[in-house]
XYZ file of C-alpha atoms in Angstrom:
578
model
C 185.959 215.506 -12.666
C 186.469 218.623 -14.770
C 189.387 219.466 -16.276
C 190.119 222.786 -14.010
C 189.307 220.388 -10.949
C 192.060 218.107 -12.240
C 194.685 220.423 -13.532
C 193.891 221.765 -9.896
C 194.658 218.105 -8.485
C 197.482 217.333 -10.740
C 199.328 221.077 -9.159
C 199.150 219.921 -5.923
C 200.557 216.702 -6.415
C 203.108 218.178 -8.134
C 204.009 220.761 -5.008
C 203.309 217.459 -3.102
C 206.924 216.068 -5.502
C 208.727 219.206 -5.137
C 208.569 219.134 -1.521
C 209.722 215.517 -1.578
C 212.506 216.209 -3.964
C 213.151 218.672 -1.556
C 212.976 216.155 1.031
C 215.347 213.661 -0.506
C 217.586 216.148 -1.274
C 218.596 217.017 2.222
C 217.943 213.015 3.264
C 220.277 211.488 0.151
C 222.823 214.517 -0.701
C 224.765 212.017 -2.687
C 222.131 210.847 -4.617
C 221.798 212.968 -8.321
C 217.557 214.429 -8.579
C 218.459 215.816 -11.988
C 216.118 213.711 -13.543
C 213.578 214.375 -11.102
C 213.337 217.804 -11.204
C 213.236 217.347 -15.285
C 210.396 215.339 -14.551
C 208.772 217.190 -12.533
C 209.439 220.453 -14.842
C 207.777 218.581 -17.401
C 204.646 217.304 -15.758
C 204.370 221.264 -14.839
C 204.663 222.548 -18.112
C 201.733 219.757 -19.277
C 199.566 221.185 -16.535
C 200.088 225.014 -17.920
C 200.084 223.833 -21.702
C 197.667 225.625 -23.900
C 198.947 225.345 -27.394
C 195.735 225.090 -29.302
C 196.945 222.161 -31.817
C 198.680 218.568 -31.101
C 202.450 218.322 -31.969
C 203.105 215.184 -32.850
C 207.072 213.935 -33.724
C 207.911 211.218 -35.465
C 210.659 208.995 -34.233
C 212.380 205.881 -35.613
C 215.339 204.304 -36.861
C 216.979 204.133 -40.211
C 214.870 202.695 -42.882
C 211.694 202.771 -40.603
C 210.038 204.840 -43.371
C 209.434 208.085 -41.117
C 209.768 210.148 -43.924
C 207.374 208.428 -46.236
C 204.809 208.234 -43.566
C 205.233 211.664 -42.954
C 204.479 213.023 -46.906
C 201.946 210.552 -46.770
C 200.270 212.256 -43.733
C 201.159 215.272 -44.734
C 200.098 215.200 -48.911
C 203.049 216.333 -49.851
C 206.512 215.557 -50.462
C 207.729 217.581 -48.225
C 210.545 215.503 -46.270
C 213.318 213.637 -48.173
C 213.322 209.958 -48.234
C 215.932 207.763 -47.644
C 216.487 204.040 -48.757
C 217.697 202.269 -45.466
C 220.337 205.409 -44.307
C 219.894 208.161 -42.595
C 218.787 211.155 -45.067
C 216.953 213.289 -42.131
C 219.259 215.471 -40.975
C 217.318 218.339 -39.500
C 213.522 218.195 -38.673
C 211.279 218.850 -40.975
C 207.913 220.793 -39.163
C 204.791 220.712 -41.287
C 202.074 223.189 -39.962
C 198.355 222.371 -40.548
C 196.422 225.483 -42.070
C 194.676 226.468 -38.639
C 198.326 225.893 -37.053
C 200.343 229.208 -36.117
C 204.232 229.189 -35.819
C 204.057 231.029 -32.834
C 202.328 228.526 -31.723
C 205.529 225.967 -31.921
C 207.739 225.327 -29.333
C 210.580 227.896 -28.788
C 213.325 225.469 -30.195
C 211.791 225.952 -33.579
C 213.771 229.103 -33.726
C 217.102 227.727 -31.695
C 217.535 224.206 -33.964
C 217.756 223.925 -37.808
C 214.552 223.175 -38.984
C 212.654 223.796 -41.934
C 208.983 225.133 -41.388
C 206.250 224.287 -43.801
C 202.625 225.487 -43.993
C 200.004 223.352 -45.307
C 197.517 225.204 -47.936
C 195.103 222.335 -47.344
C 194.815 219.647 -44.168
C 195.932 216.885 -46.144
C 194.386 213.072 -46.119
C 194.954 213.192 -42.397
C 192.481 216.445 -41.796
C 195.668 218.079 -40.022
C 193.664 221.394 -39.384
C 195.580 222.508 -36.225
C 197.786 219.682 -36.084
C 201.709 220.349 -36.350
C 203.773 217.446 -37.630
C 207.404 216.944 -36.987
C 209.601 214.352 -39.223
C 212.596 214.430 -37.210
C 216.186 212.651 -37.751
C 217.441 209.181 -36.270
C 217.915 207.530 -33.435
C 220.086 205.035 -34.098
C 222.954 206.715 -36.293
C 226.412 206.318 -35.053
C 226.502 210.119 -34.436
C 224.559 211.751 -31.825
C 223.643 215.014 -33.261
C 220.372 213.091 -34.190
C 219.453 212.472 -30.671
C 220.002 215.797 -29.413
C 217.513 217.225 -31.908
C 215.078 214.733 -31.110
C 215.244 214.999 -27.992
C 213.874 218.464 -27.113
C 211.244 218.097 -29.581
C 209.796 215.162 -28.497
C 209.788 216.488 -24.727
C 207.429 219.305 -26.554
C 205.602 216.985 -28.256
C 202.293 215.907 -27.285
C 202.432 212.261 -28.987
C 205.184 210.092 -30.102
C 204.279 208.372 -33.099
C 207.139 205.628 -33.214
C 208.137 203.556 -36.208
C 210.220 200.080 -36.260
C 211.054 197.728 -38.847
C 212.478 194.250 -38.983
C 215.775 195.497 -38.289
C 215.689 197.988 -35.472
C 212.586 196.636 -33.498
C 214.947 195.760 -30.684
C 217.576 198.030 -30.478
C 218.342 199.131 -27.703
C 218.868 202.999 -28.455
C 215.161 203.094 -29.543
C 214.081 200.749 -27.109
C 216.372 203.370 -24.110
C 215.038 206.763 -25.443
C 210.944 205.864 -25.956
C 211.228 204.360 -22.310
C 211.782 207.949 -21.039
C 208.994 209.168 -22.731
C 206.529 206.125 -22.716
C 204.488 207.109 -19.378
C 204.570 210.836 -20.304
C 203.504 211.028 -23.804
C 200.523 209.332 -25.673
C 202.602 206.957 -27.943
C 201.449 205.917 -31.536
C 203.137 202.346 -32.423
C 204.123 201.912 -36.387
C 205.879 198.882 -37.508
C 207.500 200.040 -40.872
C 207.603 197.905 -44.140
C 205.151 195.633 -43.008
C 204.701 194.779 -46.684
C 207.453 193.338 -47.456
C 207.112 190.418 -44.635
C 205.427 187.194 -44.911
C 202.314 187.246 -43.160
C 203.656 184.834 -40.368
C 206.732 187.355 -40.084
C 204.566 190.058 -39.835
C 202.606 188.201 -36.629
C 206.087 187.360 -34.773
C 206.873 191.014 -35.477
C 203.857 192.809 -34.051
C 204.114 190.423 -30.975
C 207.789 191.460 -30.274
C 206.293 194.762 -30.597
C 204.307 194.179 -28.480
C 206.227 192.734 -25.560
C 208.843 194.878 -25.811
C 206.005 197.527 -25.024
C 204.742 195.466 -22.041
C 208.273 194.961 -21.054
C 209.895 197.971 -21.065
C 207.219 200.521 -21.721
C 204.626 199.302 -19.409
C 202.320 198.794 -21.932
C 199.811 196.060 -20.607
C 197.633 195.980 -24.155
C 198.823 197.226 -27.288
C 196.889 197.437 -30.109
C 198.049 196.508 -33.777
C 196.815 197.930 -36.821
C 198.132 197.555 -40.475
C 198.721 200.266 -42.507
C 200.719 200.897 -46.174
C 202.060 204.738 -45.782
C 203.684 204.751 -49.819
C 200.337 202.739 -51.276
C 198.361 205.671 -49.165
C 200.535 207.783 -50.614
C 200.307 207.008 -54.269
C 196.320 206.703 -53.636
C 196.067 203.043 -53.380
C 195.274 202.939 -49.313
C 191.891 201.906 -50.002
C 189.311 201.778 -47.188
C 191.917 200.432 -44.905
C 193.619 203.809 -45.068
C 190.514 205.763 -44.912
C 189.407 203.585 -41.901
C 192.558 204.657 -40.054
C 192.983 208.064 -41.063
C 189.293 208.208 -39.235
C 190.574 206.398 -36.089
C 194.098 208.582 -35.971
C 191.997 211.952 -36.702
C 189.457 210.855 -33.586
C 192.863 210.557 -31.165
C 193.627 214.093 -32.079
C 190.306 215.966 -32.023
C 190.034 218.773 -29.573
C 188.610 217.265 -27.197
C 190.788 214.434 -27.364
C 193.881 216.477 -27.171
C 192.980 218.000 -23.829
C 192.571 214.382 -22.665
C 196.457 213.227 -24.308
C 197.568 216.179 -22.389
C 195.926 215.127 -18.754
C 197.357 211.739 -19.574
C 200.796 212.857 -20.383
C 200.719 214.956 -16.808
C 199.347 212.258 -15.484
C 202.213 209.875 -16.878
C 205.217 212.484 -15.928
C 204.060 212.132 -12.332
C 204.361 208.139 -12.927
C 207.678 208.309 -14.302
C 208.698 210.792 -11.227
C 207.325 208.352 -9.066
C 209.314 205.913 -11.115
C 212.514 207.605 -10.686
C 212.387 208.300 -7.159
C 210.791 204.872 -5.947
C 214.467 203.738 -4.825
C 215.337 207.135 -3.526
C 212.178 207.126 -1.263
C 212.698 203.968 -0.070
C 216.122 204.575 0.670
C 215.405 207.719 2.557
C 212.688 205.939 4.211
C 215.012 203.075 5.187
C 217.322 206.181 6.771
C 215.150 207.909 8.727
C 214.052 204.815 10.067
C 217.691 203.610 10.790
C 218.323 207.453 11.711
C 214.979 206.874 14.804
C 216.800 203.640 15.876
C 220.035 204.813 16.287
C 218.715 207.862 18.028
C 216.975 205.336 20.512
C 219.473 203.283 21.305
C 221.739 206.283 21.827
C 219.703 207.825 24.188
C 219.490 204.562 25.648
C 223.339 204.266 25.575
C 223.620 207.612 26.972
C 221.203 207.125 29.978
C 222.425 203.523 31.044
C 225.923 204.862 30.398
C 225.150 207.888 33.335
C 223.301 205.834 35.982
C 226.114 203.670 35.390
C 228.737 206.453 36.604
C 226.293 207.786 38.548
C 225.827 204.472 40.886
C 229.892 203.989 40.693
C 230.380 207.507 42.783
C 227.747 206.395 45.364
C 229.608 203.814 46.126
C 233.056 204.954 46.363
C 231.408 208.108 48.217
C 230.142 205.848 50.458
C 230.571 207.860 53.759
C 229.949 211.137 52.023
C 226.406 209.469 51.430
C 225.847 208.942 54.141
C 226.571 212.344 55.448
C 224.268 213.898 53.016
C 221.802 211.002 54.532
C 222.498 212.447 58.098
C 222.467 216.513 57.008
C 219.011 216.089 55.067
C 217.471 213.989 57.633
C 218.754 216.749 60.330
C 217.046 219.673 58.077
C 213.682 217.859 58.716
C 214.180 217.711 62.788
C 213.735 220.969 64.220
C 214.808 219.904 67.894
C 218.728 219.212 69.816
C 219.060 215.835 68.065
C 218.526 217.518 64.612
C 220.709 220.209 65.273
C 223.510 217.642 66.406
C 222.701 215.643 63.610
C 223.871 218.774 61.399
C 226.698 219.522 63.205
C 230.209 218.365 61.538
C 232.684 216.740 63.314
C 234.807 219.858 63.392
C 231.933 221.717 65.051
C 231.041 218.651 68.226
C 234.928 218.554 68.513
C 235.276 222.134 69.329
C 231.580 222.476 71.570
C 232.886 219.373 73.581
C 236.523 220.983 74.220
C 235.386 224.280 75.096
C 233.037 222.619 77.651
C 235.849 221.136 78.801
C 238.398 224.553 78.888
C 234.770 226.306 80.484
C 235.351 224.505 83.569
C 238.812 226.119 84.420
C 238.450 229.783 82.092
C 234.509 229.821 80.633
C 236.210 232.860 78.575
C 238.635 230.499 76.564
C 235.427 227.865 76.589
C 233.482 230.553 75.248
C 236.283 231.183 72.650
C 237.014 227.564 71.506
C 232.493 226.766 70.981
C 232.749 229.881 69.139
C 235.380 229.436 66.998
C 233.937 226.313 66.374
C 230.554 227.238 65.849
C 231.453 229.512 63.077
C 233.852 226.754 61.155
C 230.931 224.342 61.581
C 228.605 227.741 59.961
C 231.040 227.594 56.735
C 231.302 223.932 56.706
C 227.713 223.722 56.841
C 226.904 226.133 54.165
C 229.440 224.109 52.032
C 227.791 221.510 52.363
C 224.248 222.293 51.878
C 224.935 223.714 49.168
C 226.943 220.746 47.691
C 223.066 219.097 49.294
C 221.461 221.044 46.690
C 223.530 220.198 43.614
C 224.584 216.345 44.351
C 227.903 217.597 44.233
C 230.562 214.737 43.726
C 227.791 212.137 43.301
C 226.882 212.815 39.812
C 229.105 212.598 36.756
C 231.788 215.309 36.594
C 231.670 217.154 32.830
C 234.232 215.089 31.497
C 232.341 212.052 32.965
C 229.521 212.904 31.098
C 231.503 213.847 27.936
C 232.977 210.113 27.763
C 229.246 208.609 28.065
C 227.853 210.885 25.376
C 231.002 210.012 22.894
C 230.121 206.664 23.752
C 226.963 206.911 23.014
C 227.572 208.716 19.625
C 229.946 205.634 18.709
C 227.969 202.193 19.672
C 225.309 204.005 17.909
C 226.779 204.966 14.847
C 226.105 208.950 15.106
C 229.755 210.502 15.523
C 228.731 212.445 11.883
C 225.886 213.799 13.884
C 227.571 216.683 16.161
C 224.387 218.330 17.353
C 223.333 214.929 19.363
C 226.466 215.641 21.454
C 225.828 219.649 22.141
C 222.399 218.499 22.877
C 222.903 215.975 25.388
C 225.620 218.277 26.693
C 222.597 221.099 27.263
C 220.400 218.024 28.552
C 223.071 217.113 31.114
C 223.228 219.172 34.121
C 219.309 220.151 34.223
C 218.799 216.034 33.972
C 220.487 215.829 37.393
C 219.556 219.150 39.312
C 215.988 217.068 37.871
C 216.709 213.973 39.394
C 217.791 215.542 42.230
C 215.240 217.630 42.916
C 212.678 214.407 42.989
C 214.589 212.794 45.247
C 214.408 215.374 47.820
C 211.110 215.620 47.728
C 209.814 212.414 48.355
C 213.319 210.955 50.724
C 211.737 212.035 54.182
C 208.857 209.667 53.332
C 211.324 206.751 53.398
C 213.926 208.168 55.595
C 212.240 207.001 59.013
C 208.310 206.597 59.466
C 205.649 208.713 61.644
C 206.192 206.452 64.316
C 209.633 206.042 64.339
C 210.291 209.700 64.285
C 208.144 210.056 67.556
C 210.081 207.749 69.734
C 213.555 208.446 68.103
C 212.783 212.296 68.909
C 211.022 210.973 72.642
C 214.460 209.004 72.980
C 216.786 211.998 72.050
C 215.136 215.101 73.119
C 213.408 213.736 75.821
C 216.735 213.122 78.125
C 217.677 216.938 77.646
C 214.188 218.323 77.934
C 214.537 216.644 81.337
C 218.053 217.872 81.932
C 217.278 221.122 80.862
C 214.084 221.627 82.940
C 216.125 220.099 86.183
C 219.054 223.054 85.361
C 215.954 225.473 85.275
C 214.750 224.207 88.558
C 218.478 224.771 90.431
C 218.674 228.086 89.070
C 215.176 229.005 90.546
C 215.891 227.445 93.614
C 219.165 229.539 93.765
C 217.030 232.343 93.728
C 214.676 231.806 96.415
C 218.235 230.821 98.854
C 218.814 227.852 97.735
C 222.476 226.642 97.126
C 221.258 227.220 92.769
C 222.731 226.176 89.601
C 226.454 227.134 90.156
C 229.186 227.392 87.190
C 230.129 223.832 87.777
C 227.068 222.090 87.614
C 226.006 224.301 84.662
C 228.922 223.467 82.661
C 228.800 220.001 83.951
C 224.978 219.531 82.391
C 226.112 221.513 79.125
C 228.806 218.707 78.941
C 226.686 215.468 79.952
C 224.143 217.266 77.107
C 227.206 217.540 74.387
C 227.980 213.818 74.917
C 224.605 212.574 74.727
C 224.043 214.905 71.434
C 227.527 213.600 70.323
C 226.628 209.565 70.631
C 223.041 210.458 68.927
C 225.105 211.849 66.301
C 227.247 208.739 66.116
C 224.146 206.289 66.134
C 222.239 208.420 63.578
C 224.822 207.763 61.161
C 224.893 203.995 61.937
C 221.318 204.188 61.523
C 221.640 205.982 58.131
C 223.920 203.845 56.706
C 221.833 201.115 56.758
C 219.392 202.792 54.505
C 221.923 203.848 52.097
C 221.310 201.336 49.550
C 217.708 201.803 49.443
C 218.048 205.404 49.334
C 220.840 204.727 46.899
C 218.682 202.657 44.598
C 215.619 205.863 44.688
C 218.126 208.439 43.738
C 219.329 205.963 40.826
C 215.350 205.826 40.054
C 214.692 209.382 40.109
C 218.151 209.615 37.731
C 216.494 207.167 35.301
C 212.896 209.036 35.640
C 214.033 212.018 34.549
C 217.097 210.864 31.812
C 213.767 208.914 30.298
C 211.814 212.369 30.241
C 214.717 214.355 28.735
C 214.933 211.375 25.990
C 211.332 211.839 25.371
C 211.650 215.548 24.571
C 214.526 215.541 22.542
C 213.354 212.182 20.582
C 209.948 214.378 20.353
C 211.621 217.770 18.882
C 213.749 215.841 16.401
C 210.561 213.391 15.649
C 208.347 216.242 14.775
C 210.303 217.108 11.908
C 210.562 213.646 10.734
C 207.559 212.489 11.266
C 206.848 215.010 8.971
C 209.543 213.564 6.762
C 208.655 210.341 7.383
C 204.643 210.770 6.374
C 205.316 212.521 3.261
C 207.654 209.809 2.065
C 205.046 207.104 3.058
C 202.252 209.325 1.185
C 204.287 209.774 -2.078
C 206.139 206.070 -1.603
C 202.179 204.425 -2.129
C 202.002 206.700 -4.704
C 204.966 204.674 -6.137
C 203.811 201.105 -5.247
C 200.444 201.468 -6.101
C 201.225 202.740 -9.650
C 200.221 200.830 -12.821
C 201.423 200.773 -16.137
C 199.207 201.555 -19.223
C 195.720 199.660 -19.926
C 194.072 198.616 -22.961
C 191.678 202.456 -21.953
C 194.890 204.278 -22.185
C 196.729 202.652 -25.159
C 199.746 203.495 -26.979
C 198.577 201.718 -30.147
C 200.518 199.922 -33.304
C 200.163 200.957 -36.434
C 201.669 197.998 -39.155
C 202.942 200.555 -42.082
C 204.065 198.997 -45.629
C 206.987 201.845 -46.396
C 208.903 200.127 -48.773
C 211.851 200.878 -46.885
C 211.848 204.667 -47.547
């Protein structure tokens, strides 16, 4: 892969992080990204890096011998040395000869420093190479640190120097761990010379597990250098062997490589830092999809529930809607008396009666009750059309979505409960609307709605053609109709419509349950489908959520730590202390 095809790759994983920061941010508010996004700043800034020359700090505790390695590297005595306290106090920057100070960090002119340019490249070749010897880590005060700090998260390599005394403590051990994936590390082990070869051994393998340990180092390497005996010109071909090997890790070509790596290694650490978070989030949404089911779950039981509770204590007004609906589908007498109210056959059958003696006031009294029956009726089909009274009143529905939001542990979520409040009414004008359309196919079947309409209208077709017949006959001389005998018919025709209207509800009521238990059906149908679509428009965001957490969580499990091909290596220095 080239290097502008990886740089390339390396960006988008990086917009690939800042999305998931951004993610994780609006998942885990309480959570602190700080670090993150400091990560993440870095690994950007490693893409975009350009400087033509390494910078390589130096960092190590007191006595380490930092400042002898550096004059050493450097050919000149050009930081002071200390014997075993801290004499560092500022860094010390020494510039190869191809180096430019612009070419430093901007710091260089923000932090005490002193700046020195190299007339020749020294016994390490430093060409383009910049050098920093910078102060402590391990002094009581903390001023140290806080120069260190910024120039080693500028610098392109870490070259990191222990002795006997400090190879475990913790402040080192703390402050190279939050560098060690994101810059190529260089491993000294200062005044080496003054240990018993045995000592030395036990020395370089602490080394070397506290790099396995808490650097991820899986294989580093060891080799044995004396800095002052370089110095003084007594390194021998052991220090010209390593001044080789050191000059190789910071060639050109090599540098562009140490750069890749240390990208490479700030997106580990990222993925590092934010391994808990992810998971965490992860674990949320997942609890956040479960709760959301089960509410929906909650709320739907929770309104068939009510739902089936006002069918049965509106019973008889069940059954009425059972009698109007099944009238609307019979177009003949018995449907019409099937429609009619009680208020309505009351007054038809009394002004029958009052016809007999005044057919004005018998006129009067139908009428009047023909147009109470009109309003009743409208009222009622209407109240047809809605379900009126046998769904869940608001505040019904209010009580099952609060509890709802409460067995399922999403009272801090108030837009569940304006949703399912918008979901509500359309749910049931929904259910409704199914049930209409497929009750007259369980109402009564073909068959039955033959005879039951042969039984019914049958009597008064007969009735009405032998009234037809009189009134003819009257015509042609016979003794006709007459007032009596029409009114007479009208009545015998009101009771018969009147018992039919009686039986019919009998009839009804016997299907109530079953038509009970298909309205309940439809309910649940259509409660399931508004579910869906609201689980589906939240899911669509977390999916999205969701997927990007899984991508960037494998990211974070399948992560290894450094290999023997990607070494921070261990350099054994003899320092003498200084």
């Amino acid at each position: 892969m080239t290097t502008t095809n990886l740089k390339g790759l390396l960006a988008q994983q990086a917009a690939s992080w800042e999305e998931t920061i951004s993610v994780l941010n609006e998942l885990l508010p309480h959570r602190s990204l700080d670090r993150a996004r400091k990560l993440l700043a870095d690994h950007k800034a490693l893409i975009e890096q350009d400087r033509p020359g390494a910078l390589v700090v130096l960092v190590g505790s007191t006595g380490a011998g930092k400042s002898t390695l550096f004059n050493a590297l450097c050919g000149d005595e050009l930081s002071t040395v200390g014997d075993m306290r801290p004499t560092t106090k500022n860094a010390v920057v020494a510039l190869g000869p191809a180096a430019q100070r612009a070419d430093l960090p901007a710091l260089v002119d923000t932090i005490d420093c002193q700046v020195h340019d190299l007339p020749a490249p020294g016994p390490m070749g430093l060409g383009d190479l910049s050098l920093v010897d910078a102060p402590d880590l391990n002094t009581y005060e903390t001023e140290g640190r806080e120069i260190l700090g910024p120039w080693a998260e500028h610098a392109d390599l870490l070259l990191i120097l222990n002795h006997s005394q400090s190879i475990v403590e913790q402040a080192a051990v703390d402050f190279i761990a939050d560098f060690s994936r994101r810059r190529k590390l260089l491993l000294v082990l200062g005044r080496s010379d003054e240990l018993t070869p045995s000592a030395r051994g036990e020395l370089v393998d602490q080394m070397k597990r506290v790099a396995r340990e808490e650097w991820g180092v899986l294989e580093p390497e060891v080799i044995a250098v004396d800095s002052l005996a370089a110095r003084e010109g007594r390194g021998g071909s052991e220090w010209q062997e390593q001044q080789v090997q050191m000059r190789e890790a910071l060639m050109a070509g090599a540098l562009g490589r140490i750069r890749e790596d240390n990208a490479r290694g700030a997106l580990e650490a990222l993925s590092a830092e934010l391994g808990t978070a992810i998971e965490e989030a992860q674990a949320l949404l997942r609890s956040r999809r479960h709760a959301l089911e089960q509410a929906l779950e909650i709320w739907s039981s929770g309104l068939v529930d009510t739902t089936r509770k006002n069918l049965v204590a509106h019973s008889k007004q069940w059954v009425e809607v059972l009698r109007l609906l099944a009238g609307e589908s019979w177009p003949g007498p018995g449907g019409w008396a099937m429609r009619l109210s009680g208020t309505g056959s009351g007054a038809l059958g009394l002004g029958l009666l009052l016809g007999r003696r005044n057919p004005l006031v018998g006129a009067g009294v139908a009428a009047a009750g023909s147009a109470i029956d009109s309003l009743k009726g409208g009222r009622s089909k209407q109240q047809i059309d809605l379900g009126a009274s046998l769904w869940p009143s608001e505040k019904e529905q209010k009580e099952v979505i609060e509890i709802a939001s409460l067995e399922a542990g999403m009272q801090g979520d108030p837009d569940l409960a304006l949703e399912l409040e918008a979901l509500g009414q359309p749910t049931l004008e929904a259910a409704w609307s199914s049930w209409i359309s497929t009750r007259s196919n369980r109402v009564w079947s073909t068959p039955q709605r033959y005879l039951l309409r042969a039984l019914v209208d049958g009597p008064l077709l007969v009735l009405g053609v032998f009234c037809l017949g009189l009134a003819l006959w009257g015509i042609f001389g016979g003794p006709g109709l007459g007032m009596d005998r029409l009114m007479d018919s009208l009545l015998v025709a009101a009771l018969w419509l009147t018992g039919w209207r009686w039986l019919s509800g009998r009839l009804l009521a016997r299907r109530a349950s079953g038509e009970r238990s298909a309205l309940l059906g439809c309910l649940e149908t259509a409660l399931a489908d508004a579910g869906g679509t609201l689980l589906t428009a939240r899911a669509s965001v977390q999916v999205s959520q969701e997927g990007l957490l899984a991508q960037m969580g494998a990211g974070h499990a399948g992560r290894r730590p450094r290999g023997k091909n990607e070494p921070p290596f261990v350099l054994e220095v003899g320092s003498h202390g200084r």
